[in-house]
Short mmCIF file of C-alpha atoms in Angstrom, two decimals:
data_model
loop_
_atom_site.label_atom_id
_atom_site.label_comp_id
_atom_site.label_asym_id
_atom_site.label_seq_id
_atom_site.Cartn_x
_atom_site.Cartn_y
_atom_site.Cartn_z
CA SER A 1 -4.47 2.48 36.80
CA PRO A 2 -0.75 1.51 36.50
CA LYS A 3 -1.29 -1.37 38.96
CA GLU A 4 -3.88 -3.05 36.77
CA ARG A 5 -2.84 -5.77 34.38
CA HIS A 6 -4.80 -6.04 31.17
CA TYR A 7 -5.38 -9.35 29.48
CA LEU A 8 -6.99 -10.32 26.21
CA ILE A 9 -8.26 -13.88 26.39
CA ILE A 10 -8.89 -15.82 23.18
CA ARG A 11 -10.42 -19.24 23.77
CA LEU A 12 -9.32 -21.83 21.21
CA HIS A 13 -11.58 -24.76 22.00
CA PRO A 14 -11.60 -27.49 19.32
CA VAL A 15 -15.41 -27.61 19.29
CA CYS A 16 -16.61 -24.13 20.15
CA LYS A 17 -16.02 -21.09 17.97
CA PRO A 18 -13.34 -18.66 19.26
CA THR A 19 -14.68 -16.02 21.61
CA LEU A 20 -13.09 -12.83 22.85
CA GLN A 21 -12.95 -11.80 26.49
CA THR A 22 -11.10 -8.95 28.19
CA CYS A 23 -10.18 -9.34 31.85
CA ARG A 24 -8.46 -7.35 34.57
CA SER A 25 -6.67 -8.93 37.45
CA THR A 26 -3.93 -8.25 39.97
CA TYR A 27 -2.77 -11.86 39.76
CA CYS A 28 -0.80 -13.32 36.90
CA CYS A 29 -2.57 -16.68 37.14
CA PRO A 30 -5.28 -17.95 34.76
CA LYS A 31 -7.49 -19.47 37.46
CA ASN A 32 -7.62 -16.10 39.25
CA THR A 33 -8.45 -14.30 36.01
CA PHE A 34 -11.26 -16.34 34.44
CA ARG A 35 -12.92 -19.73 34.48
CA SER A 36 -11.49 -22.35 32.15
CA ARG A 37 -12.48 -25.87 31.21
CA ILE A 38 -10.16 -28.88 31.44
CA GLN A 39 -8.32 -29.65 28.19
CA GLU A 40 -9.11 -26.19 26.90
CA ILE A 41 -6.48 -24.30 24.92
CA PHE A 42 -6.44 -20.52 24.94
CA GLN A 43 -4.20 -17.51 24.42
CA MET A 44 -3.61 -14.55 26.71
CA TYR A 45 -2.22 -11.22 25.56
CA PHE A 46 -0.47 -9.47 28.44
CA PHE A 47 -0.25 -5.81 27.40
CA PRO A 48 2.32 -4.45 29.91
CA PHE A 49 4.85 -7.02 28.70
CA HIS A 50 3.64 -7.07 25.05
CA SER A 51 3.72 -10.85 25.23
CA LEU A 52 1.52 -13.68 24.04
CA PHE A 53 0.92 -16.54 26.48
CA CYS A 54 -0.41 -19.86 25.21
CA PHE A 55 -2.08 -21.94 27.94
CA TYR A 56 -3.30 -25.50 28.18
CA CYS A 57 -5.64 -26.30 31.07
CA ALA A 58 -4.66 -29.79 32.32
CA SER A 59 -6.77 -29.52 35.47
CA GLN A 60 -8.32 -26.85 37.68
CA ASP A 61 -4.94 -26.28 39.34
CA LYS A 62 -2.49 -27.14 36.55
CA TYR A 63 -1.74 -24.91 33.58
CA PHE A 64 1.00 -25.35 31.03
CA PHE A 65 2.01 -22.27 29.11
CA LEU A 66 4.50 -21.02 26.57
CA ILE A 67 5.42 -17.40 26.02
CA THR A 68 5.67 -16.60 22.34
CA GLU A 69 6.83 -13.42 20.64
CA ASN A 70 5.09 -11.94 17.65
CA LYS A 71 7.32 -11.73 14.61
CA THR A 72 7.34 -8.00 13.94
CA SER A 73 9.35 -5.67 11.78
CA ASN A 74 11.88 -3.23 13.16
CA ILE A 75 10.29 -0.46 11.09
CA SER A 76 8.42 2.02 13.28
CA LEU A 77 5.82 4.28 11.66
CA THR A 78 4.49 7.49 13.17
CA VAL A 79 1.54 9.21 11.50
CA ALA A 80 1.08 12.91 12.18
CA VAL A 81 -2.44 13.74 11.06
CA SER A 82 -4.34 17.01 11.08
CA LEU A 83 -7.21 17.31 13.53
CA VAL A 84 -10.52 16.31 11.96
CA LYS A 85 -14.09 15.85 13.14
CA GLU A 86 -14.84 13.25 15.80
CA GLN A 87 -16.17 10.39 13.65
CA LYS A 88 -13.30 10.68 11.17
CA MET A 89 -10.71 10.83 13.96
CA ASP A 90 -12.21 7.73 15.59
CA LEU A 91 -11.93 5.87 12.29
CA ILE A 92 -8.32 6.98 11.80
CA LEU A 93 -7.31 5.87 15.30
CA GLN A 94 -9.03 2.50 14.96
CA LYS A 95 -7.65 1.61 11.54
CA LEU A 96 -4.12 2.90 12.15
CA THR A 97 -3.97 0.80 15.30
CA GLU A 98 -5.09 -2.29 13.41
CA LEU A 99 -2.46 -1.59 10.75
CA GLY A 100 0.41 -1.50 13.23
CA VAL A 101 1.22 2.23 13.49
CA SER A 102 3.52 2.89 16.47
CA GLN A 103 2.57 6.48 17.26
CA ILE A 104 -0.16 8.92 16.27
CA ILE A 105 0.38 12.68 16.48
CA PRO A 106 -2.65 15.00 16.26
CA VAL A 107 -1.57 18.17 14.46
CA SER A 108 -3.09 21.64 14.51
CA THR A 109 -2.68 23.30 11.11
CA GLU A 110 -3.78 26.53 9.47
CA ARG A 111 -6.64 24.80 7.67
CA SER A 112 -7.73 22.53 10.52
CA ILE A 113 -11.46 22.87 11.13
CA VAL A 114 -11.29 21.36 14.63
CA LYS A 115 -9.64 23.39 17.37
CA LEU A 116 -9.12 21.93 20.85
CA ASP A 117 -8.02 23.65 24.04
CA LYS A 118 -6.12 21.74 26.75
CA GLU A 119 -9.23 20.81 28.73
CA ARG A 120 -11.15 19.48 25.74
CA PHE A 121 -8.11 17.65 24.42
CA ALA A 122 -7.52 15.93 27.77
CA LYS A 123 -11.03 14.45 27.59
CA LYS A 124 -10.61 13.52 23.94
CA LYS A 125 -7.28 11.82 24.58
CA VAL A 126 -8.79 9.47 27.17
CA ARG A 127 -11.42 8.45 24.64
CA TRP A 128 -8.87 8.10 21.84
CA GLU A 129 -6.62 5.88 23.95
CA SER A 130 -9.61 3.67 24.73
CA ILE A 131 -10.32 3.32 21.00
CA CYS A 132 -6.70 2.33 20.34
CA LYS A 133 -6.74 -0.21 23.17
CA GLU A 134 -9.93 -1.86 21.89
CA ALA A 135 -8.56 -1.93 18.33
CA SER A 136 -5.34 -3.53 19.61
CA GLU A 137 -7.33 -6.25 21.33
CA GLN A 138 -9.49 -6.90 18.27
CA SER A 139 -6.47 -7.21 15.95
CA LYS A 140 -4.44 -9.37 18.39
CA ARG A 141 -1.86 -6.62 18.62
CA THR A 142 0.29 -6.74 21.75
CA ALA A 143 1.46 -3.11 21.62
CA ILE A 144 -0.93 -0.18 21.86
CA PRO A 145 0.11 2.90 19.81
CA THR A 146 0.86 6.05 21.76
CA ILE A 147 -1.05 9.28 21.19
CA THR A 148 0.97 12.42 21.78
CA ASP A 149 -0.25 15.88 22.75
CA ILE A 150 -1.37 18.16 19.93
CA MET A 151 1.60 19.50 17.97
CA SER A 152 2.07 22.37 15.57
CA ILE A 153 4.01 22.32 12.30
CA ASN A 154 6.95 23.92 14.09
CA ASP A 155 6.86 21.16 16.71
CA LEU A 156 7.14 18.54 13.96
CA THR A 157 10.37 20.12 12.69
CA LYS A 158 12.07 19.29 16.01
CA LEU A 159 11.37 15.55 15.84
CA ASP A 160 14.16 13.13 15.05
CA TYR A 161 13.37 10.38 12.49
CA ASP A 162 15.34 8.41 9.91
CA LEU A 163 12.83 9.25 7.19
CA LYS A 164 10.50 12.24 7.30
CA LEU A 165 7.73 12.53 4.71
CA VAL A 166 4.87 14.93 4.08
CA ALA A 167 1.90 14.18 1.84
CA SER A 168 1.80 16.82 -0.88
CA THR A 169 -0.44 17.63 -3.83
CA LYS A 170 2.47 19.56 -5.37
CA GLU A 171 4.70 16.51 -5.76
CA LYS A 172 3.82 14.51 -8.90
CA GLU A 173 6.75 12.16 -9.47
CA LYS A 174 8.02 10.77 -6.15
CA LEU A 175 5.57 8.13 -4.95
CA LEU A 176 5.88 6.10 -1.75
CA ASN A 177 7.66 3.33 -3.65
CA TYR A 178 10.55 5.74 -4.32
CA TYR A 179 11.19 6.06 -0.57
CA LEU A 180 10.43 2.44 0.33
CA GLN A 181 13.54 1.39 -1.61
CA THR A 182 15.74 3.46 0.71
CA ILE A 183 14.35 2.16 4.03
CA GLU A 184 16.68 0.10 6.19
CA ASP A 185 16.00 -2.09 9.22
CA CYS A 186 15.31 -0.32 12.54
CA ALA A 187 14.03 2.68 10.58
CA LYS A 188 11.93 5.32 12.31
CA ILE A 189 9.53 6.94 9.85
CA ILE A 190 7.11 9.82 10.20
CA MET A 191 4.41 10.69 7.70
CA VAL A 192 2.61 14.04 7.94
CA ILE A 193 -0.92 14.24 6.54
CA GLY A 194 -2.63 17.59 6.30
CA PRO A 195 -6.32 18.56 6.51
CA GLU A 196 -8.86 18.64 3.67
CA GLY A 197 -7.21 20.66 0.91
CA GLY A 198 -3.74 19.81 2.19
CA LEU A 199 -1.21 21.82 4.13
CA SER A 200 -0.69 25.45 3.18
CA ASP A 201 2.32 26.33 1.02
CA ARG A 202 3.96 27.99 4.01
CA GLU A 203 3.56 24.89 6.21
CA GLU A 204 4.94 22.57 3.52
CA ASP A 205 7.93 24.84 3.00
CA ILE A 206 8.66 24.90 6.73
CA LEU A 207 8.69 21.11 6.87
CA CYS A 208 10.76 20.70 3.71
CA LYS A 209 13.37 23.15 4.99
CA ASN A 210 13.70 20.97 8.08
CA GLY A 211 14.41 17.59 6.55
CA TYR A 212 10.98 16.49 5.29
CA ASP A 213 10.48 15.17 1.75
CA ARG A 214 7.33 15.63 -0.28
CA VAL A 215 5.57 12.46 -1.40
CA SER A 216 2.73 11.97 -3.87
CA PHE A 217 -0.14 9.50 -3.65
CA GLY A 218 -0.52 9.51 -7.43
CA LYS A 219 -3.23 11.10 -9.53
CA LEU A 220 -5.98 10.67 -6.93
CA VAL A 221 -6.66 13.13 -4.11
CA PHE A 222 -7.66 11.45 -0.85
CA ARG A 223 -9.63 12.58 2.14
CA VAL A 224 -7.65 12.81 5.39
CA GLU A 225 -8.87 9.49 6.77
CA THR A 226 -8.31 7.72 3.44
CA ALA A 227 -4.76 9.08 3.16
CA ALA A 228 -3.88 7.95 6.68
CA ILE A 229 -5.22 4.42 6.10
CA TYR A 230 -3.60 4.24 2.65
CA VAL A 231 -0.14 5.12 3.96
CA SER A 232 -0.42 2.81 6.96
CA SER A 233 -1.56 -0.09 4.75
CA ILE A 234 1.42 0.29 2.43
CA PHE A 235 3.95 0.42 5.26
CA ASN A 236 2.25 -2.51 6.98
CA PHE A 237 2.51 -4.55 3.78
CA TYR A 238 6.12 -3.53 3.22
CA SER A 239 7.24 -4.21 6.79
CA SER A 240 5.50 -7.61 6.70
CA MET A 241 7.48 -8.50 3.59
CA ARG A 242 10.71 -7.34 5.21
CA CYS A 243 9.90 -9.40 8.28
CA ASN A 244 9.45 -12.51 6.12
CA ASN A 245 12.47 -11.67 3.92
CA ASP A 246 10.26 -11.38 0.84
CA LYS A 247 10.89 -9.07 -2.09
CA PHE A 248 8.73 -7.09 -4.48
CA ILE A 249 8.10 -8.86 -7.76
#
């Protein structure tokens, strides 16, 4: 519920191996959230505030803490991916969360095998959000990606982004590197990934007439889940370099 506060506790004891523990509490106080040992150091991820708290337990009633901010890039990536079967979708949600994707859009396309009505999607969305939350905790991510309602190709044309890309088997020359060179700070990027076999010619044309650019993944043809992870990995690597002011060699 909105009143609940979610914590991810990572114990950093000098002797014991790190352990992971998720807690819920209505009090923003370590002693009311979990038991801690004196002289124990641990971290707490507070999801509503997207903050990392570092605590030192001096005594049962004294805690010293420092709020630290994760050094993140200003580049925000949204992945719009065609609906696929349950196991593949679970994998996509988990890995895209771990790779720092900001938003995930499930898309209904002409070649989509999976079709969901509103009732079935509502149940699926609860499960999908749970997968994203668990993946955020596991990867020490302080922001959980949002999952939108199912969109159509026409819905995607109405979205406002700085860079709009669509994975295409037609495009042979323009790879992701071509577009990475044009990205600026605070960029909002959307990548559309079609179903097995790709988007239909009509769907690609609709997107390209509305500001989307075709991009190639090279000579190889990926499955949907592979394409989504591939794209997210590249943008994660690139944004990490930008965050550290590094350059490609």
